[in-house]
CSV table of C-alpha atoms in Angstrom, one decimal:
chain,number,residue,atom,x,y,z
A,295,MET,CA,-62.3,-102.9,-18.3
A,296,TYR,CA,-61.4,-106.6,-18.1
A,297,SER,CA,-61.2,-109.2,-20.9
A,298,GLY,CA,-64.4,-111.1,-21.7
A,299,ASN,CA,-63.1,-114.4,-20.3
A,300,ALA,CA,-62.1,-112.7,-16.8
A,301,ASN,CA,-63.6,-114.5,-13.7
A,302,ILE,CA,-64.9,-111.6,-11.5
A,303,SER,CA,-65.6,-112.4,-7.8
A,304,TYR,CA,-66.4,-110.6,-4.7
A,305,PHE,CA,-65.5,-111.9,-1.3
A,306,ILE,CA,-66.5,-110.7,2.1
A,307,THR,CA,-64.8,-112.4,5.1
A,308,HIS,CA,-63.0,-111.8,8.3
A,309,TYR,CA,-59.3,-111.1,8.3
A,310,GLU,CA,-57.6,-110.9,11.8
A,311,LYS,CA,-60.7,-109.8,13.5
A,312,ARG,CA,-61.4,-107.3,10.8
A,313,LEU,CA,-63.9,-107.1,7.9
A,314,LEU,CA,-62.3,-107.8,4.5
A,315,SER,CA,-64.0,-107.2,1.2
A,316,ALA,CA,-62.1,-107.9,-1.9
A,317,LEU,CA,-62.9,-107.7,-5.7
A,318,CYS,CA,-61.0,-110.3,-7.5
A,319,VAL,CA,-60.2,-111.1,-11.1
A,320,ASN,CA,-59.3,-114.7,-11.6
A,321,ASP,CA,-59.1,-114.9,-7.9
A,322,PHE,CA,-56.5,-112.4,-7.5
A,323,PRO,CA,-57.7,-109.3,-5.6
A,324,VAL,CA,-57.5,-106.0,-7.4
A,325,GLN,CA,-59.3,-104.1,-5.0
A,326,ALA,CA,-59.8,-104.4,-1.1
A,327,SER,CA,-60.8,-102.6,1.9
A,328,PHE,CA,-61.0,-103.1,5.7
A,329,SER,CA,-63.6,-102.1,8.1
A,330,ALA,CA,-64.2,-102.9,11.8
A,331,ALA,CA,-65.4,-106.5,12.2
A,332,ILE,CA,-69.1,-107.1,12.5
A,333,SER,CA,-70.3,-109.0,15.4
A,334,GLY,CA,-72.0,-112.3,14.6
A,335,THR,CA,-75.0,-111.3,16.9
A,336,ASN,CA,-75.8,-107.7,16.3
A,337,GLY,CA,-74.0,-106.6,13.1
A,338,LYS,CA,-72.9,-103.3,14.4
A,339,ALA,CA,-69.5,-101.6,13.6
A,340,ASP,CA,-67.6,-99.1,15.6
A,341,ASN,CA,-68.1,-95.2,15.6
A,342,ALA,CA,-65.5,-94.8,13.0
A,343,SER,CA,-68.0,-95.7,10.2
A,344,SER,CA,-69.9,-92.3,11.1
A,345,PHE,CA,-67.1,-90.5,9.2
A,346,ALA,CA,-67.2,-92.5,6.1
A,347,VAL,CA,-66.9,-90.5,2.7
A,348,GLY,CA,-70.4,-89.3,1.8
A,349,THR,CA,-71.6,-88.9,5.3
A,350,ILE,CA,-73.7,-85.8,5.8
A,351,LEU,CA,-73.8,-84.2,9.4
A,352,ILE,CA,-74.3,-81.0,11.4
A,353,GLY,CA,-71.0,-79.6,12.4
A,354,ARG,CA,-69.9,-76.2,14.0
A,355,VAL,CA,-67.4,-73.8,12.6
A,356,ASN,CA,-64.4,-73.8,14.9
A,357,ARG,CA,-62.0,-71.3,13.2
A,358,VAL,CA,-62.3,-69.4,10.1
A,359,ILE,CA,-58.7,-68.7,8.6
A,360,PRO,CA,-58.8,-66.4,5.5
A,361,ASN,CA,-55.1,-66.6,5.0
A,362,ILE,CA,-55.4,-70.3,4.0
A,363,GLN,CA,-58.8,-69.7,2.5
A,364,ALA,CA,-60.5,-72.3,4.7
A,365,ALA,CA,-62.2,-73.1,7.9
A,366,PHE,CA,-61.9,-75.9,10.7
A,367,VAL,CA,-65.2,-77.5,11.5
A,368,ASP,CA,-66.1,-79.6,14.6
A,369,ILE,CA,-67.9,-82.7,13.4
A,370,ALA,CA,-68.0,-84.6,16.7
A,371,PRO,CA,-66.5,-83.9,20.2
A,372,GLY,CA,-62.8,-83.7,19.7
A,373,VAL,CA,-62.9,-84.5,16.0
A,374,GLN,CA,-62.4,-81.7,13.4
A,375,GLY,CA,-62.6,-81.5,9.6
A,376,PHE,CA,-61.0,-79.0,7.1
A,377,LEU,CA,-63.5,-77.1,4.9
A,378,PRO,CA,-61.8,-75.1,2.0
A,379,PHE,CA,-63.7,-72.1,0.9
A,380,ARG,CA,-63.7,-73.5,-2.6
A,381,ASN,CA,-65.9,-76.4,-1.1
A,382,LEU,CA,-68.5,-73.7,0.1
A,383,ALA,CA,-71.9,-73.8,-1.8
A,384,LEU,CA,-75.3,-73.0,-1.0
A,385,PRO,CA,-77.5,-76.0,-1.8
A,386,SER,CA,-80.9,-75.3,-3.2
A,387,GLY,CA,-83.3,-74.8,-0.4
A,388,ASN,CA,-80.4,-75.1,2.1
A,389,PRO,CA,-82.1,-75.2,5.6
A,390,SER,CA,-81.5,-72.5,8.3
A,391,LEU,CA,-79.8,-74.5,11.0
A,392,PRO,CA,-80.5,-73.8,14.6
A,393,SER,CA,-78.6,-70.8,16.3
A,394,GLY,CA,-77.2,-69.7,13.1
A,395,ASN,CA,-76.9,-70.1,9.2
A,396,ILE,CA,-74.7,-70.1,6.3
A,397,HIS,CA,-73.9,-66.4,5.8
A,398,GLN,CA,-73.7,-64.6,2.4
A,399,ASP,CA,-72.6,-61.3,3.5
A,400,HIS,CA,-68.8,-61.8,3.4
A,401,PRO,CA,-67.4,-61.4,0.0
A,402,ALA,CA,-64.0,-62.5,0.9
A,403,GLN,CA,-65.3,-66.0,1.8
A,404,LYS,CA,-67.7,-66.5,-0.8
A,405,ASN,CA,-70.7,-67.8,1.2
A,406,GLY,CA,-69.3,-66.3,4.4
A,407,ILE,CA,-69.4,-68.4,7.6
A,408,ARG,CA,-68.7,-67.3,11.2
A,409,GLN,CA,-67.0,-69.0,14.1
A,410,GLY,CA,-69.6,-70.8,16.2
A,411,ASP,CA,-72.1,-71.3,13.2
A,412,PRO,CA,-73.8,-74.6,12.9
A,413,ILE,CA,-73.3,-75.9,9.3
A,414,LEU,CA,-74.4,-78.7,7.2
A,415,VAL,CA,-71.5,-80.6,5.7
A,416,GLN,CA,-70.6,-83.7,3.9
A,417,ILE,CA,-67.4,-85.7,4.2
A,418,ASP,CA,-65.7,-85.3,0.9
A,419,LYS,CA,-62.4,-87.2,1.6
A,420,ALA,CA,-61.2,-89.4,4.3
A,421,ALA,CA,-58.7,-88.4,6.8
A,422,VAL,CA,-55.4,-89.4,5.2
A,423,LYS,CA,-52.3,-89.9,7.6
A,424,THR,CA,-52.1,-86.8,9.8
A,425,LYS,CA,-54.5,-84.8,7.8
A,426,ASP,CA,-58.2,-84.2,8.8
A,427,VAL,CA,-61.1,-85.2,6.7
A,428,VAL,CA,-62.0,-82.8,3.9
A,429,LEU,CA,-65.6,-81.3,4.1
A,430,THR,CA,-67.8,-79.8,1.7
A,431,THR,CA,-71.3,-78.1,1.7
A,432,HIS,CA,-71.8,-79.1,-1.9
A,433,LEU,CA,-74.1,-82.0,-0.9
A,434,THR,CA,-74.6,-85.1,-3.0
A,435,ILE,CA,-76.3,-88.4,-2.6
A,436,SER,CA,-75.1,-91.3,-4.8
A,437,GLY,CA,-77.0,-94.4,-6.2
A,438,ARG,CA,-76.4,-97.2,-8.6
A,439,TYR,CA,-76.9,-95.3,-11.7
A,440,ALA,CA,-76.8,-91.5,-10.7
A,441,VAL,CA,-75.5,-89.1,-8.4
A,442,LEU,CA,-77.9,-86.2,-7.2
A,443,ASP,CA,-76.5,-82.9,-6.6
A,444,CYS,CA,-78.4,-80.3,-4.8
A,445,VAL,CA,-76.2,-77.4,-5.9
A,446,ASP,CA,-75.1,-77.8,-9.6
A,447,SER,CA,-78.3,-77.9,-11.6
A,448,GLY,CA,-76.6,-79.3,-14.9
A,449,ILE,CA,-76.8,-82.9,-16.1
A,450,HIS,CA,-73.5,-84.6,-16.7
A,451,LEU,CA,-72.7,-87.9,-18.1
A,452,SER,CA,-70.0,-90.4,-17.5
A,453,ARG,CA,-67.0,-89.8,-19.6
A,454,LYS,CA,-66.5,-93.4,-20.2
A,455,ALA,CA,-69.5,-93.7,-22.2
A,456,SER,CA,-69.1,-93.6,-26.1
A,457,PRO,CA,-70.9,-90.7,-27.9
A,458,LYS,CA,-73.8,-93.0,-28.9
A,459,GLN,CA,-74.4,-94.2,-25.5
A,460,GLN,CA,-74.6,-90.7,-24.2
A,461,LYS,CA,-77.1,-89.6,-27.0
A,462,ARG,CA,-79.2,-92.6,-25.9
A,463,ILE,CA,-79.2,-91.2,-22.3
A,464,ARG,CA,-79.8,-87.6,-23.3
A,465,ASP,CA,-82.6,-88.7,-25.7
A,466,PHE,CA,-84.2,-90.8,-22.7
A,467,LEU,CA,-84.0,-87.8,-20.2
A,468,THR,CA,-85.4,-85.4,-22.6
A,469,ALA,CA,-88.4,-87.7,-23.4
A,470,ASN,CA,-88.9,-87.8,-19.7
A,471,GLN,CA,-88.7,-84.0,-19.5
A,472,ILE,CA,-85.3,-83.9,-17.7
A,473,THR,CA,-83.2,-81.6,-19.7
A,474,GLU,CA,-81.2,-79.0,-17.8
A,475,SER,CA,-81.9,-80.3,-14.3
A,476,VAL,CA,-83.5,-83.0,-12.5
A,477,PHE,CA,-87.1,-82.3,-11.8
A,478,GLY,CA,-86.5,-78.6,-12.3
A,479,GLN,CA,-84.3,-78.3,-9.2
A,480,TYR,CA,-81.4,-80.7,-8.8
A,481,GLY,CA,-78.5,-81.6,-10.9
A,482,CYS,CA,-77.1,-85.1,-11.5
A,483,ILE,CA,-74.2,-87.1,-12.9
A,484,VAL,CA,-75.4,-90.2,-14.7
A,485,ARG,CA,-72.9,-93.0,-13.9
A,486,THR,CA,-71.3,-95.7,-16.1
A,487,ASN,CA,-73.6,-98.3,-14.7
A,488,ALA,CA,-76.7,-96.6,-16.4
A,489,PHE,CA,-75.2,-97.2,-19.8
A,490,ALA,CA,-75.3,-101.0,-19.3
A,491,LEU,CA,-79.1,-100.9,-18.8
A,492,ASP,CA,-81.4,-102.2,-21.5
A,493,ASP,CA,-84.4,-100.6,-20.1
A,494,LEU,CA,-83.6,-97.0,-18.6
A,495,ALA,CA,-86.7,-96.9,-16.4
A,496,PRO,CA,-84.7,-97.8,-13.2
A,497,LEU,CA,-82.7,-94.6,-13.8
A,498,ILE,CA,-85.7,-92.5,-13.3
A,499,THR,CA,-87.0,-94.6,-10.5
A,500,GLU,CA,-83.6,-94.0,-8.7
A,501,LEU,CA,-83.6,-90.3,-9.4
A,502,THR,CA,-87.0,-90.1,-7.8
A,503,GLU,CA,-85.8,-92.0,-4.8
A,504,LEU,CA,-82.8,-89.8,-4.4
A,505,ARG,CA,-84.6,-86.6,-4.6
A,506,ALA,CA,-87.0,-87.8,-1.9
A,507,SER,CA,-84.1,-88.6,0.5
A,508,LEU,CA,-82.4,-85.4,-0.2
A,509,GLU,CA,-85.5,-83.3,0.2
A,510,HIS,CA,-86.2,-85.2,3.4
A,511,LEU,CA,-82.8,-84.5,4.7
A,512,LEU,CA,-83.0,-80.9,4.1
A,513,ASP,CA,-86.4,-80.6,5.6
A,514,TYR,CA,-85.6,-82.0,9.0
A,515,ALA,CA,-82.1,-80.8,9.3
A,516,PRO,CA,-83.1,-77.6,11.2
A,517,ALA,CA,-84.7,-79.6,13.9
A,518,ARG,CA,-81.6,-81.8,14.4
A,519,THR,CA,-79.0,-80.9,17.0
A,520,LEU,CA,-75.2,-80.5,16.7
A,521,TYR,CA,-73.2,-83.5,15.4
A,522,SER,CA,-76.2,-85.1,14.2
A,523,VAL,CA,-75.5,-87.6,11.4
A,524,LEU,CA,-78.3,-87.0,8.8
A,525,TYR,CA,-77.1,-89.4,6.1
A,526,LYS,CA,-74.7,-92.4,6.1
A,527,PRO,CA,-73.6,-94.2,3.0
A,528,PRO,CA,-74.0,-97.9,2.7
A,529,ALA,CA,-71.3,-100.3,4.2
A,530,ASP,CA,-68.1,-100.5,2.1
A,531,TYR,CA,-68.8,-103.9,0.7
A,532,LEU,CA,-72.2,-102.7,-0.5
A,533,LEU,CA,-70.7,-99.6,-2.0
A,534,ALA,CA,-68.1,-101.7,-4.0
A,535,LEU,CA,-71.0,-104.0,-5.2
A,536,ARG,CA,-73.1,-101.1,-6.1
A,537,ASP,CA,-70.2,-99.2,-7.9
A,538,THR,CA,-69.1,-102.3,-9.9
A,539,TYR,CA,-72.5,-103.4,-10.7
A,540,ALA,CA,-71.9,-103.2,-14.5
A,541,LEU,CA,-69.2,-106.0,-14.1
A,542,SER,CA,-70.2,-109.5,-14.9
A,543,PHE,CA,-69.7,-111.1,-11.5
A,544,GLU,CA,-69.2,-114.8,-11.6
A,545,ARG,CA,-69.9,-115.1,-7.9
A,546,ILE,CA,-70.5,-113.1,-4.6
A,547,VAL,CA,-69.4,-115.1,-1.6
A,548,THR,CA,-69.3,-114.5,2.0
A,549,ASP,CA,-69.1,-116.6,5.2
A,550,ILE,CA,-70.5,-113.9,7.6
A,551,PRO,CA,-74.1,-114.5,8.4
A,552,THR,CA,-75.1,-110.9,9.0
A,553,VAL,CA,-73.5,-109.8,5.7
A,554,TYR,CA,-75.2,-112.6,3.8
A,555,GLU,CA,-78.5,-111.4,5.3
A,556,GLU,CA,-78.0,-107.8,4.4
A,557,LEU,CA,-76.7,-108.6,0.8
A,558,THR,CA,-79.9,-110.7,0.4
A,559,ALA,CA,-82.1,-107.8,1.7
A,560,TYR,CA,-80.3,-105.3,-0.7
A,561,PHE,CA,-80.5,-107.3,-3.9
A,562,THR,CA,-84.1,-108.2,-3.0
A,563,GLU,CA,-85.1,-104.5,-2.3
A,564,HIS,CA,-83.4,-103.4,-5.7
A,565,GLY,CA,-85.0,-106.2,-7.7
A,566,ASP,CA,-81.5,-107.4,-8.6
A,567,THR,CA,-82.4,-111.0,-9.1
A,568,GLU,CA,-79.1,-111.8,-11.1
A,569,SER,CA,-76.8,-110.8,-8.2
A,570,LEU,CA,-79.1,-112.7,-5.9
A,571,GLN,CA,-78.7,-115.9,-7.7
A,572,LYS,CA,-74.8,-115.2,-7.6
A,573,LEU,CA,-74.7,-114.7,-4.0
A,574,SER,CA,-73.8,-117.7,-2.1
A,575,PHE,CA,-72.9,-118.4,1.8
A,576,PHE,CA,-69.6,-120.3,2.2
A,577,ASP,CA,-70.3,-122.6,5.3
A,578,ASN,CA,-67.0,-123.3,7.1
A,579,GLY,CA,-68.8,-126.0,8.9
A,580,LYS,CA,-69.2,-128.1,5.8
A,581,ARG,CA,-65.7,-127.4,4.2
A,582,SER,CA,-62.3,-128.3,5.4
A,583,MET,CA,-60.8,-124.8,4.7
A,584,SER,CA,-62.0,-121.3,5.5
A,585,LEU,CA,-63.1,-119.0,2.7
A,586,LEU,CA,-59.9,-117.0,3.4
A,587,ASN,CA,-57.7,-119.9,2.7
A,588,PHE,CA,-59.8,-121.7,0.1
A,589,TYR,CA,-59.3,-118.8,-2.2
A,590,ARG,CA,-55.9,-117.7,-1.0
A,591,LEU,CA,-57.1,-114.3,0.1
A,592,GLY,CA,-55.1,-114.3,3.3
A,593,GLU,CA,-51.9,-114.9,1.4
A,594,HIS,CA,-52.6,-112.2,-1.3
A,595,ILE,CA,-53.7,-109.5,1.4
A,596,LYS,CA,-50.7,-110.2,3.5
A,597,GLU,CA,-48.4,-109.6,0.4
A,598,ALA,CA,-50.5,-106.3,-0.2
A,599,LEU,CA,-49.5,-105.2,3.3
A,600,ALA,CA,-45.8,-105.9,3.0
A,601,GLY,CA,-43.2,-103.4,1.5
A,602,HIS,CA,-41.9,-106.1,-1.0
A,603,VAL,CA,-43.7,-107.4,-4.1
A,604,TRP,CA,-42.1,-110.2,-6.1
A,605,LEU,CA,-42.4,-110.4,-9.9
A,606,LYS,CA,-42.6,-113.6,-11.7
A,607,SER,CA,-39.3,-112.9,-13.6
A,608,GLY,CA,-37.5,-112.7,-10.2
A,609,ALA,CA,-37.2,-109.0,-9.9
A,610,TYR,CA,-39.2,-107.1,-7.2
A,611,LEU,CA,-40.8,-103.9,-6.2
A,612,VAL,CA,-40.1,-102.1,-2.9
A,613,ILE,CA,-43.1,-99.8,-1.9
A,614,GLU,CA,-42.5,-97.2,0.8
A,615,PRO,CA,-45.2,-94.8,1.8
A,616,THR,CA,-43.9,-91.6,3.4
A,617,GLU,CA,-45.9,-88.5,4.9
A,618,SER,CA,-45.7,-86.7,1.6
A,619,LEU,CA,-45.4,-89.3,-1.2
A,620,THR,CA,-45.1,-92.9,-2.0
A,621,ALA,CA,-41.7,-94.2,-3.3
A,622,ILE,CA,-41.6,-97.3,-5.5
A,623,ASP,CA,-38.3,-98.9,-6.5
A,624,VAL,CA,-37.9,-101.5,-9.1
A,625,ASN,CA,-35.1,-104.0,-8.6
A,626,SER,CA,-33.7,-106.6,-10.9
A,627,GLY,CA,-33.5,-109.0,-8.1
A,628,LYS,CA,-32.9,-112.6,-9.2
A,629,CYS,CA,-33.9,-111.8,-12.8
A,630,THR,CA,-31.3,-112.8,-15.5
A,631,GLY,CA,-32.1,-112.0,-19.0
A,632,LYS,CA,-31.1,-114.2,-22.0
A,633,ASN,CA,-31.0,-111.2,-24.3
A,634,GLY,CA,-29.1,-107.8,-24.3
A,635,VAL,CA,-29.0,-105.6,-21.1
A,636,GLU,CA,-31.4,-102.9,-22.6
A,637,GLU,CA,-33.9,-105.4,-23.7
A,638,THR,CA,-33.8,-107.2,-20.2
A,639,PHE,CA,-34.2,-104.0,-18.4
A,640,PHE,CA,-37.0,-102.9,-20.4
A,641,LYS,CA,-38.9,-106.2,-20.0
A,642,ILE,CA,-38.3,-106.1,-16.1
A,643,ASN,CA,-39.7,-102.4,-16.3
A,644,ALA,CA,-42.6,-103.5,-18.3
A,645,GLU,CA,-43.6,-106.1,-16.0
A,646,ALA,CA,-43.2,-103.8,-13.1
A,647,ALA,CA,-45.4,-101.2,-14.6
A,648,LYS,CA,-48.3,-103.7,-14.8
A,649,MET,CA,-47.8,-104.7,-11.2
A,650,ILE,CA,-47.5,-101.2,-10.1
A,651,ALA,CA,-50.8,-100.1,-11.6
A,652,LEU,CA,-52.4,-103.1,-9.8
A,653,GLN,CA,-50.8,-102.4,-6.4
A,654,LEU,CA,-51.8,-98.7,-6.5
A,655,ARG,CA,-55.5,-99.9,-6.9
A,656,LEU,CA,-55.2,-102.7,-4.5
A,657,ARG,CA,-53.4,-100.8,-1.8
A,658,ASN,CA,-55.5,-97.7,-2.6
A,659,LEU,CA,-52.1,-95.5,-2.7
A,660,SER,CA,-52.8,-91.9,-3.5
A,661,GLY,CA,-51.3,-88.5,-3.8
A,662,MET,CA,-47.8,-88.1,-5.2
A,663,ILE,CA,-46.2,-91.4,-6.3
A,664,LEU,CA,-42.6,-91.5,-7.6
A,665,VAL,CA,-41.3,-94.8,-9.3
A,666,ASP,CA,-37.7,-95.4,-9.8
A,667,PHE,CA,-37.6,-97.9,-12.7
A,668,ILE,CA,-34.3,-99.5,-13.9
A,669,ASN,CA,-32.5,-96.9,-16.0
A,670,MET,CA,-32.5,-97.6,-19.7
A,671,LYS,CA,-30.3,-95.6,-22.3
A,672,GLU,CA,-32.6,-95.5,-25.1
A,673,GLN,CA,-35.2,-92.6,-25.0
A,674,GLU,CA,-37.6,-94.8,-27.1
A,675,ASN,CA,-37.8,-97.4,-24.5
A,676,ASN,CA,-38.6,-94.9,-21.8
A,677,GLU,CA,-41.4,-93.5,-23.9
A,678,ARG,CA,-42.8,-97.0,-24.5
A,679,LEU,CA,-42.6,-97.7,-20.8
A,680,LEU,CA,-44.7,-94.4,-19.9
A,681,GLU,CA,-47.2,-95.3,-22.6
A,682,LEU,CA,-47.5,-98.8,-21.1
A,683,LEU,CA,-47.9,-97.4,-17.7
A,684,ARG,CA,-50.7,-95.1,-18.8
A,685,THR,CA,-52.5,-98.0,-20.4
A,686,TYR,CA,-52.4,-100.0,-17.1
A,687,THR,CA,-53.6,-97.2,-15.0
A,688,SER,CA,-56.5,-96.4,-17.2
A,689,ASP,CA,-58.4,-99.2,-15.9
A,690,ASP,CA,-58.2,-97.7,-12.5
A,691,PRO,CA,-61.7,-96.3,-11.3
A,692,VAL,CA,-59.8,-93.6,-9.1
A,693,HIS,CA,-58.5,-90.9,-11.3
A,694,THR,CA,-54.8,-91.7,-11.7
A,695,SER,CA,-52.4,-89.6,-14.1
A,696,VAL,CA,-48.9,-90.6,-15.3
A,697,ILE,CA,-47.2,-87.2,-15.5
A,698,ASP,CA,-43.8,-87.8,-16.9
A,699,MET,CA,-40.2,-89.0,-16.3
A,700,THR,CA,-38.0,-86.5,-14.5
A,701,PRO,CA,-34.4,-85.8,-15.6
A,702,LEU,CA,-33.2,-88.1,-12.7
A,703,GLY,CA,-35.2,-90.9,-14.2
A,704,LEU,CA,-38.2,-90.9,-11.8
A,705,VAL,CA,-41.6,-91.3,-13.0
A,706,GLU,CA,-44.3,-89.1,-11.5
A,707,ILE,CA,-47.6,-90.3,-10.8
A,708,THR,CA,-50.6,-88.8,-9.1
A,709,ARG,CA,-53.8,-90.7,-7.9
A,710,LYS,CA,-56.8,-88.9,-6.3
A,711,LYS,CA,-57.0,-89.0,-2.6
A,712,ILE,CA,-60.6,-90.2,-1.5
A,713,ARG,CA,-60.2,-93.0,1.1
A,714,LYS,CA,-57.4,-94.2,3.3
A,715,SER,CA,-54.8,-96.9,2.1
A,716,LEU,CA,-55.3,-100.3,2.8
A,717,LYS,CA,-52.5,-100.3,5.2
A,718,GLU,CA,-54.0,-97.4,7.1
A,719,GLN,CA,-57.4,-99.1,7.1
A,720,TYR,CA,-55.6,-102.1,8.5
A,721,HIS,CA,-54.1,-100.4,11.3
A,722,GLU,CA,-57.2,-98.2,12.0
A,723,THR,CA,-59.4,-101.2,12.4
A,724,ALA,CA,-57.3,-103.1,14.9
A,725,PHE,CA,-59.2,-105.1,17.3
A,726,HIS,CA,-59.3,-103.9,20.8
A,727,GLU,CA,-60.4,-106.4,23.6
C-alpha cells in the first residue's frame, strides 16, 4: 500500500474539545476521525457512540413498508433506523426475542417481520446527512484477523491476498478441520491482516474467541429488554489500529492519559509486544509544543475541513459536498506552465488526481462524486488521467470506483458509504457546555 520507506504514524489527541485520531504517512494525515472528547477523569464518551457501525442491539419494528421493500426500526426512544428487506436474514440459532419473533410466514417479505416486533439488529452503515442509520439482521463480529458471520456458512478470503497466500490460509484451515464453515456452524471472512502472520495460530485463537462472544450474545439476547445494546465495537482509534495492524507503524503517540492506558491494556491483552514498544505518551508538561502543533496535525486537519485545497503547482481544488453528491472542481489558479497548454493542463490534472484520492479518504467522502477536471482536447490524455485516478484510489481501504468521464467532461466516482464524513463528525461531536 505504501512504499517501503514510508514513515507511518498514528496519533490520538484532542482537537477543539474533540477526540482526533489520525493515521499519517510521512507526518501527513491520510485518514482521520473525530469522536466525542474523553474526560481526563472517567474516560466516558457521549451516547452517540452507542450507534457506531457494528453495534448490535434489540430494536422494535415501527413500520413495515412493502412498497419500498424496507422497514423502519426504533433503536432508541426517538431514534429510528432503516432496514431494507435485502438485509433480513435469520442467523444460525437466532433467539426468540421477548413478545415476538422474526417471522418466516410472509413470502413477500422474505423472513417476514411485523409492526411491533422486537428484532435483533446491527448497525450496518452510519447515518449520513439526513438519512437514518442502515440496519441489518445479518450479524457479524470483527476481529483483527477475521470476521465471524452467523448467517453465511462459507469461508471467504481477502481479495487483496495473492493466490499463494490464499492457498496457505486454506491449507491451514483444512488442517484444523475448518473447511466449509467455522466450527461447523458459522462462516467467516479472513482479513488481509491474517496473511501477514508467520504463525497462523492466532487466527484460530481469534475465531474461537469470536465464536464464544457471538454465542454468548445470542444466548442472552432473549432475556434483554427493548433497546438493549448487546455488543459495541471498540473505540474508533482502536478500530483503526486493529484494521491497519499489518502496516509497519513507526510510532503510536497520544497525549491523553486514559487513551494511553487503554492502548497499553489492549496491546498487552492481545500479546502485541511490537505495538506496545512503539506506543509512547507525549508529555506536554515536558515539551514546549502540544502534540497537535508539534506534528502540524492542527494545520492539516483545518485544511481537511475547508472547502479549498491548494496544490504545490499553484492550482487548487474546490470541494463542495451537497445532499445528493460531492462536487470537486479543479482550477489552474496561480499555476503557469512552461510548456504547451495541453501538457500544462495534464500536469495540473495529474497532480489534482493524486490529491483527490487522498482527500476522499482523509475527508471520508462517500456516495456519488463528480470531478470537473480542466478540459483537455486529446482523448489519450483523458484516458491517461482516468488510469492515474484509478491507480491512486486503489490504495483506499474503502471500496472506490472510478466509473468514467461523461460527455460534459465530468469524471464520475463512487465510494462506499460506511461512516460519516470528517466534516459531519466534526459538527456532530461539537462540545456543549
